[in-house]
Every structure is written in structure tokens, then in C-alpha cells.
């Protein structure tokens, strides 16, 4: 990589006001607050209203990140949105975000790597900045998973929520020590069927003859995904630390994808990082896919858990399968 650091200069997040609690699910499907809490760590999640799109959530998170970075929307030269729940199939959600923000000097694109989309988007922004090709990038992870959730399927519906998180990535001073130190990014397309939405894409477009099959929601083999997620998040975390030449003891805060508290606990133990250095907010939001890591990152900032000079390890995992870890010096 070049000597131009890619520095995170602002974070922001947004979640819709409407709360769906575990008790609400007790009235919807055959489940219990106790099952959901002990198996997943989730107590409640936020759900957007109909008519609101992912771009609306993204804009709110983006505005906060820009304000914290001290930038105007017109200062941006690139806007990246990571999501599996775009406003529409065409055009890209980033174009709606660009318009609503008024960021008309920015090129705009979506990045799709399921729940790892933010991590892939952050790595893309870093590459643009380090190459000198762009200077001020807004990266947003946003999800309206409620639009892909089958609220009659107890094995998935209790897991997901809506939200957005954003970061501003700027070119720092040449040779500066702050910024993104490295990435470990991976995918394994042999497992595409473990977590997918079978209907609604180009292979099986929604038609009047198949719409009643109802398979336009997320379907997941939870047990298999669970096992692979733990292994993948551990190995990506170890890889990025090794590549950057840092030890686990150097890490100030660990921000894992918030999919399941048991996954987070297993990863934390296997990495060997102390539990007080792990940021967890899954109880409030459930699994918000692409929004999970940047939403947690912003909450960690707001809670004073990240200070100048801190080394933060972030790791995400999702459908594809895809996963990735990033090390950032703040
Ligand atoms: N309430 C009550 N019982 C339930 C519920 C529920 N909501 N859901 C499933 N059960 C039942 C099952 O039917 C099963 O019953 P049975 O034993 O009679 O067959 C029993 O609970 C155990 O089911 P499991 O699937 O084995 O439960 P598990 O402990 O594996 O938890 C879960 C399921 C929470 C989905 C877990 O497997 C998981 O978190 N997987 C990983 C998900 C993940 O990490 N995704 C990340 C990428 S996806 C993304 O981020 C968008």
C-alpha cells in the first residue's frame, strides 16, 4: 500500500423508531423471549415503516458521519453503499442517497457482499484513497432486512432488524500513523445455498405463477452458517493481525458482526481477546447485516469506547459466503 493513509474521520448511525420486542414475536410465532435471548442474545430490533427505503436510513447515518468529520456533502468525491436490501433493483441505492444528501460531486456505487458488504465497501474506499484516486469517501452499510424477512418463519424472523451505519474515509497526511492498517477479505461460493433468497433474481424472477411460493424471503441453514461463521471470523481476525504485525493484546476494541451472541462469545474466546474489549449491541438491534459493524462502531464512539490512537479490529460475516476483517488505528 502507498504512504497515503485512509483515515476514518467521522462515524454515524441511524435506526428506525419502531421497536419489535421478543414479546411481540411470542404473539406472532411459536417462540419465547427466553429462547430468543438465550439462543441469540437479542431482546429487540428496529423495524422501518412501509414506504421508507434503505436510502432513507442511509442518509440519516451519512449526515451524522459527515457532521462529525466536519464535511459538507459537496466535499465527497465517492459514495459507497453496502446493502442486500436496495430501494429498487435499478438504479443503485447509492444514487438515491447521493440525491437526498446533495452529494453531487461524488461518484456513487453499491457494493454487494451480503452481511460483509460494509467491510468490502470500506476496503474499496481505502483502496481508492490510498491510490490517490479519491480523497473523501462516504461508506454506508444499510439494511432493511424486514423487507426480506418471513414473519411466519420462527427460525429466521426473530433474528433480523433494520438500520444504518456510516463512516467518512479521508486521505490523511502522507506517512501518518492513523488509518486503515489492513484487511483480510474472503469468499466461498461453494456455500451460496446456506443463506439466500431463492426468488426474485434473474434465475427465478417473481411471476404470477410462483409468487405464492413465498420464497422471496431470506432462507438460512442456521447451524451450518453458525459453525462456518465462527471459524471464518477467527481466521480473518488472526490473518489481518498477522499481516499488520500486531498482537491481539495491542487491540483496544473488537467489533464483531452482531449476528448471534454465542458466535461473538466463541470468536472472542478463540481469538484470545478479553471480553471487556468486545463491543456488543445485538440485544438492541438484532442482526442488521451490512449495517451491523458500522452501527456498532458509531455506538462505540459515542460511548467513549474509542480514543485517538486506539487500534480497532472489526470483523463481518455473511451470505455468499463472504467475510472480512479490518484493522484501523484511530
Ligand atoms: N423459537 C423457538 N424455537 C425455535 C426458534 C424460535 N425462534 N427457532 C428455531 N427453533 C427451534 C428449532 O425448530 C429446533 O427445534 P427442534 O430441536 O425441535 O428441531 C430448535 O429450536 C433448535 O434449532 P437450531 O436451529 O438448532 O437452533 P440454534 O441453536 O442453532 O439457533 C440460530 C438457531 C439462532 C439461527 C443459529 O443457528 C444462528 O445464529 N446461526 C447463525 C446465523 C448467522 O450467523 N448468520 C450470519 C450471517 S446472516 C446475516 O448476517 C444476515
XYZ file of C-alpha atoms and ligand atoms in Angstrom:
381
model
C 0.000 0.000 0.000
C 1.072 3.623 -0.557
C 2.013 6.043 2.220
C -1.302 7.906 1.912
C -3.275 6.826 4.984
C -7.008 6.166 4.652
C -8.346 7.698 7.864
C -11.816 7.281 9.344
C -12.662 10.865 10.293
C -16.349 10.504 11.176
C -18.949 7.892 12.044
C -22.735 7.978 12.168
C -25.674 5.636 12.560
C -29.425 5.573 12.414
C -32.126 3.110 13.393
C -35.887 3.447 12.854
C -38.004 4.346 15.891
C -40.321 1.338 15.758
C -39.275 -1.430 18.169
C -40.215 -5.094 17.790
C -39.602 -6.924 21.078
C -39.285 -10.628 21.814
C -42.721 -10.447 23.449
C -44.133 -9.167 20.159
C -42.782 -12.321 18.489
C -44.402 -14.507 21.162
C -47.711 -13.279 19.713
C -46.645 -13.839 16.094
C -44.930 -17.280 16.026
C -44.310 -20.269 18.310
C -41.353 -18.824 20.253
C -40.445 -17.338 23.614
C -38.446 -14.420 24.925
C -36.313 -16.945 26.812
C -35.479 -18.960 23.640
C -34.576 -15.873 21.658
C -32.444 -14.333 24.415
C -30.504 -17.472 25.304
C -30.005 -18.702 21.695
C -29.228 -15.334 20.101
C -28.729 -12.568 22.707
C -31.406 -10.446 21.019
C -34.057 -8.620 23.057
C -35.450 -6.245 20.456
C -34.852 -4.929 16.956
C -35.828 -1.823 14.979
C -38.181 -2.034 12.020
C -38.762 0.662 9.415
C -42.213 1.743 8.250
C -43.523 0.785 4.814
C -42.698 3.420 2.222
C -39.317 4.147 3.853
C -36.349 2.821 1.893
C -32.815 1.785 2.801
C -31.678 5.074 1.262
C -33.670 6.997 3.882
C -31.923 5.166 6.734
C -28.573 5.546 4.969
C -28.966 9.309 4.537
C -29.553 9.847 8.270
C -26.433 7.850 9.182
C -24.442 9.575 6.433
C -25.402 13.075 7.615
C -24.123 12.305 11.121
C -20.845 10.883 9.827
C -20.306 13.959 7.631
C -21.054 16.326 10.534
C -18.541 14.519 12.769
C -15.926 14.734 10.009
C -16.679 18.433 9.564
C -17.545 17.942 5.894
C -20.352 19.068 3.607
C -21.997 16.569 1.235
C -20.458 18.525 -1.652
C -16.962 17.688 -0.305
C -17.415 13.984 -1.088
C -15.866 12.546 -4.246
C -17.129 8.976 -3.784
C -20.175 7.430 -2.121
C -20.338 3.683 -1.486
C -23.437 1.931 -0.163
C -23.256 -1.677 1.030
C -26.634 -3.406 1.181
C -28.626 -6.519 0.283
C -31.868 -4.558 0.539
C -31.681 -1.855 -2.123
C -34.557 0.600 -2.598
C -35.140 -0.884 -6.074
C -33.324 -3.405 -8.312
C -32.361 -0.440 -10.529
C -30.867 2.101 -10.029
C -28.278 1.733 -7.288
C -29.360 2.815 -3.800
C -26.223 4.985 -3.633
C -27.784 7.227 -6.316
C -30.849 7.835 -4.142
C -28.548 8.548 -1.204
C -26.471 10.911 -3.334
C -29.575 12.865 -4.332
C -31.050 13.010 -0.835
C -27.716 14.127 0.651
C -26.987 16.548 -2.181
C -23.554 14.970 -2.696
C -23.458 15.762 -6.396
C -19.662 15.854 -6.683
C -19.458 12.204 -5.657
C -19.409 9.149 -7.880
C -21.879 6.635 -6.462
C -21.971 2.851 -6.380
C -23.402 -0.050 -4.399
C -21.299 -2.923 -3.088
C -22.969 -6.295 -2.524
C -21.331 -8.937 -0.335
C -24.306 -9.750 1.907
C -23.565 -9.024 5.584
C -19.923 -8.333 4.683
C -20.909 -5.510 2.311
C -19.712 -2.771 4.647
C -16.323 -4.441 5.045
C -15.991 -4.808 1.273
C -17.120 -1.174 0.874
C -14.595 0.048 3.434
C -11.821 -1.839 1.668
C -12.901 -0.324 -1.666
C -12.858 3.170 -0.162
C -9.434 2.502 1.352
C -8.041 1.357 -1.989
C -9.389 4.467 -3.758
C -7.942 6.786 -1.108
C -4.566 5.064 -0.846
C -4.192 5.072 -4.612
C -4.789 8.822 -4.635
C -7.751 8.346 -6.971
C -10.279 9.731 -4.449
C -9.874 11.858 -1.283
C -13.147 11.885 0.630
C -15.380 8.839 0.615
C -18.604 8.146 2.494
C -19.160 4.425 3.118
C -22.577 3.365 4.376
C -23.758 -0.071 5.449
C -27.542 -0.098 5.435
C -30.203 -2.733 5.650
C -33.973 -3.005 5.617
C -33.950 -6.718 6.405
C -37.607 -6.518 7.413
C -38.334 -6.412 3.668
C -36.672 -9.834 3.207
C -37.945 -11.447 6.410
C -40.641 -14.103 6.516
C -42.530 -13.225 9.691
C -44.110 -16.687 9.704
C -40.713 -18.473 9.916
C -39.631 -18.525 13.566
C -36.151 -19.786 12.724
C -35.243 -16.542 10.936
C -37.771 -13.800 11.735
C -36.573 -13.224 15.290
C -33.018 -12.568 14.113
C -33.184 -9.578 11.792
C -33.569 -5.813 12.118
C -33.211 -2.589 10.137
C -30.579 0.134 10.494
C -27.645 2.011 9.006
C -24.079 2.910 9.892
C -21.662 5.174 8.059
C -18.031 6.239 8.047
C -16.155 9.016 6.271
C -12.799 7.831 4.919
C -10.346 10.622 4.062
C -6.822 10.828 2.782
C -4.603 11.646 5.754
C -1.210 13.261 5.889
C 1.409 11.374 3.944
C 3.173 8.913 6.242
C 0.649 9.469 9.095
C 0.106 6.639 11.571
C -3.691 6.849 11.755
C -5.938 4.956 9.363
C -6.787 1.558 7.966
C -3.827 -0.768 8.555
C -5.101 -3.725 6.567
C -7.843 -6.100 5.525
C -8.446 -9.830 5.306
C -11.266 -10.386 2.807
C -12.611 -13.771 1.730
C -15.494 -15.532 -0.012
C -16.521 -19.162 -0.526
C -19.098 -19.539 -3.288
C -19.482 -23.257 -2.595
C -21.946 -22.274 0.136
C -24.278 -19.958 -1.773
C -27.303 -22.068 -0.754
C -26.729 -21.820 3.004
C -28.112 -18.313 3.151
C -30.066 -16.933 0.245
C -33.277 -15.540 -1.210
C -34.345 -18.069 -3.877
C -36.969 -15.963 -5.689
C -36.799 -12.511 -7.217
C -33.487 -12.538 -9.056
C -32.684 -13.234 -12.705
C -32.798 -17.057 -12.344
C -36.259 -17.095 -10.792
C -37.936 -13.735 -11.401
C -41.158 -13.202 -9.483
C -44.064 -14.120 -11.780
C -47.752 -14.664 -11.166
C -47.061 -18.438 -11.300
C -44.519 -18.546 -8.467
C -45.297 -15.591 -6.223
C -47.476 -17.730 -3.927
C -44.474 -19.984 -3.169
C -43.383 -17.188 -0.867
C -39.680 -17.878 -1.356
C -38.712 -14.240 -1.752
C -37.518 -14.129 1.870
C -34.170 -14.987 3.486
C -33.707 -18.742 3.896
C -30.849 -19.910 6.087
C -29.299 -23.117 7.368
C -28.536 -21.569 10.757
C -26.495 -24.426 12.230
C -24.118 -24.678 9.277
C -23.749 -20.914 8.982
C -23.039 -20.732 12.713
C -20.134 -23.204 12.550
C -18.517 -21.666 9.487
C -19.032 -18.124 10.831
C -17.034 -18.833 13.978
C -14.130 -20.409 12.068
C -14.088 -17.695 9.390
C -14.259 -14.744 11.774
C -11.463 -16.191 13.913
C -9.159 -16.891 10.966
C -9.770 -13.495 9.286
C -9.054 -11.723 12.575
C -5.816 -13.659 13.051
C -4.805 -13.064 9.433
C -5.266 -9.293 9.496
C -3.354 -9.007 12.798
C -0.507 -11.121 11.456
C -0.290 -9.152 8.202
C -0.248 -5.839 10.083
C 2.288 -7.165 12.604
C 0.140 -6.541 15.679
C -0.720 -8.883 18.527
C -4.166 -9.415 19.995
C -3.000 -7.601 23.144
C -2.466 -4.437 21.087
C -6.163 -4.273 20.171
C -8.181 -1.710 22.122
C -11.621 -2.726 20.887
C -13.060 -5.662 18.940
C -16.228 -5.012 16.916
C -17.661 -8.255 15.538
C -20.675 -8.671 13.252
C -23.708 -8.789 15.531
C -25.420 -11.973 14.332
C -25.591 -14.089 17.471
C -24.136 -13.552 20.958
C -22.972 -17.185 21.011
C -20.972 -16.598 17.819
C -19.474 -13.432 19.325
C -18.540 -15.246 22.558
C -16.984 -18.174 20.694
C -14.941 -15.871 18.432
C -13.810 -13.734 21.383
C -12.556 -16.792 23.283
C -10.787 -18.317 20.292
C -9.075 -15.045 19.349
C -7.998 -14.715 22.965
C -9.172 -11.149 23.461
C -10.614 -10.182 26.843
C -14.387 -9.860 26.962
C -14.267 -6.230 28.173
C -12.709 -5.286 24.826
C -15.630 -6.666 22.816
C -18.388 -4.291 21.712
C -21.874 -5.802 21.724
C -25.196 -4.147 20.906
C -27.045 -7.144 19.425
C -29.592 -7.030 22.257
C -30.996 -3.737 20.884
C -30.891 -4.272 17.132
C -30.590 -7.970 16.244
C -28.730 -8.791 13.062
C -28.698 -5.737 10.781
C -26.426 -7.358 8.176
C -24.389 -4.698 6.332
C -25.265 -2.102 8.976
C -24.131 -4.213 11.914
C -20.410 -3.308 12.121
C -20.652 0.428 11.283
C -23.656 0.817 13.617
C -21.651 -0.785 16.417
C -18.589 1.295 15.525
C -20.596 4.513 15.806
C -22.155 3.477 19.110
C -18.698 2.603 20.435
C -17.500 6.105 19.519
C -20.500 7.786 21.093
C -19.988 5.734 24.266
C -16.366 6.921 24.506
C -15.029 3.404 23.894
C -12.676 4.573 21.101
C -9.993 7.218 21.673
C -7.285 8.709 19.498
C -4.522 6.175 18.930
C -6.742 3.146 19.657
C -6.430 0.063 17.494
C -9.829 -1.339 16.499
C -10.438 -4.749 14.953
C -13.701 -5.186 13.016
C -14.916 -8.450 11.514
C -18.007 -9.308 9.478
C -19.511 -12.486 8.060
C -22.438 -13.178 5.762
C -24.110 -14.887 2.845
C -22.099 -15.926 -0.164
C -20.401 -16.934 1.983
C -18.327 -13.780 2.470
C -16.309 -12.493 5.374
C -13.703 -9.932 6.202
C -11.740 -8.245 8.953
C -10.236 -4.767 9.120
C -7.689 -3.221 11.486
C -7.944 0.526 11.975
C -5.801 2.933 14.022
C -7.948 5.893 15.178
N -38.208 -20.064 18.888
C -38.274 -21.282 19.442
N -37.703 -22.379 18.897
C -37.013 -22.196 17.751
C -36.912 -20.952 17.121
C -37.534 -19.861 17.738
N -37.481 -18.606 17.228
N -36.169 -21.106 16.011
C -35.823 -22.393 15.934
N -36.346 -23.062 16.992
C -36.239 -24.487 17.324
C -35.923 -25.345 16.140
O -37.096 -25.681 15.447
C -35.275 -26.525 16.801
O -36.304 -27.353 17.318
P -36.161 -28.960 17.250
O -34.951 -29.261 18.075
O -37.443 -29.430 17.834
O -35.971 -29.282 15.798
C -34.550 -25.931 17.991
O -35.131 -24.648 18.203
C -33.068 -25.752 17.768
O -32.893 -25.137 16.489
P -31.472 -24.795 15.956
O -31.579 -24.257 14.564
O -30.548 -25.956 16.177
O -31.055 -23.619 16.943
P -29.683 -22.937 17.090
O -29.271 -23.046 18.496
O -28.707 -23.341 16.021
O -30.033 -21.402 16.825
C -29.837 -19.757 15.079
C -30.551 -21.012 15.555
C -30.087 -18.674 16.122
C -30.379 -19.323 13.740
C -28.329 -20.041 14.992
O -28.125 -21.216 14.255
C -27.548 -18.931 14.340
O -27.431 -17.842 14.894
N -26.943 -19.207 13.184
C -26.025 -18.275 12.536
C -26.742 -17.177 11.859
C -25.711 -16.213 11.338
O -24.645 -16.037 11.878
N -25.944 -15.560 10.298
C -24.880 -14.672 9.856
C -24.963 -14.374 8.545
S -26.580 -13.967 8.116
C -26.740 -12.359 8.245
O -25.971 -11.732 8.934
C -27.903 -11.695 7.545
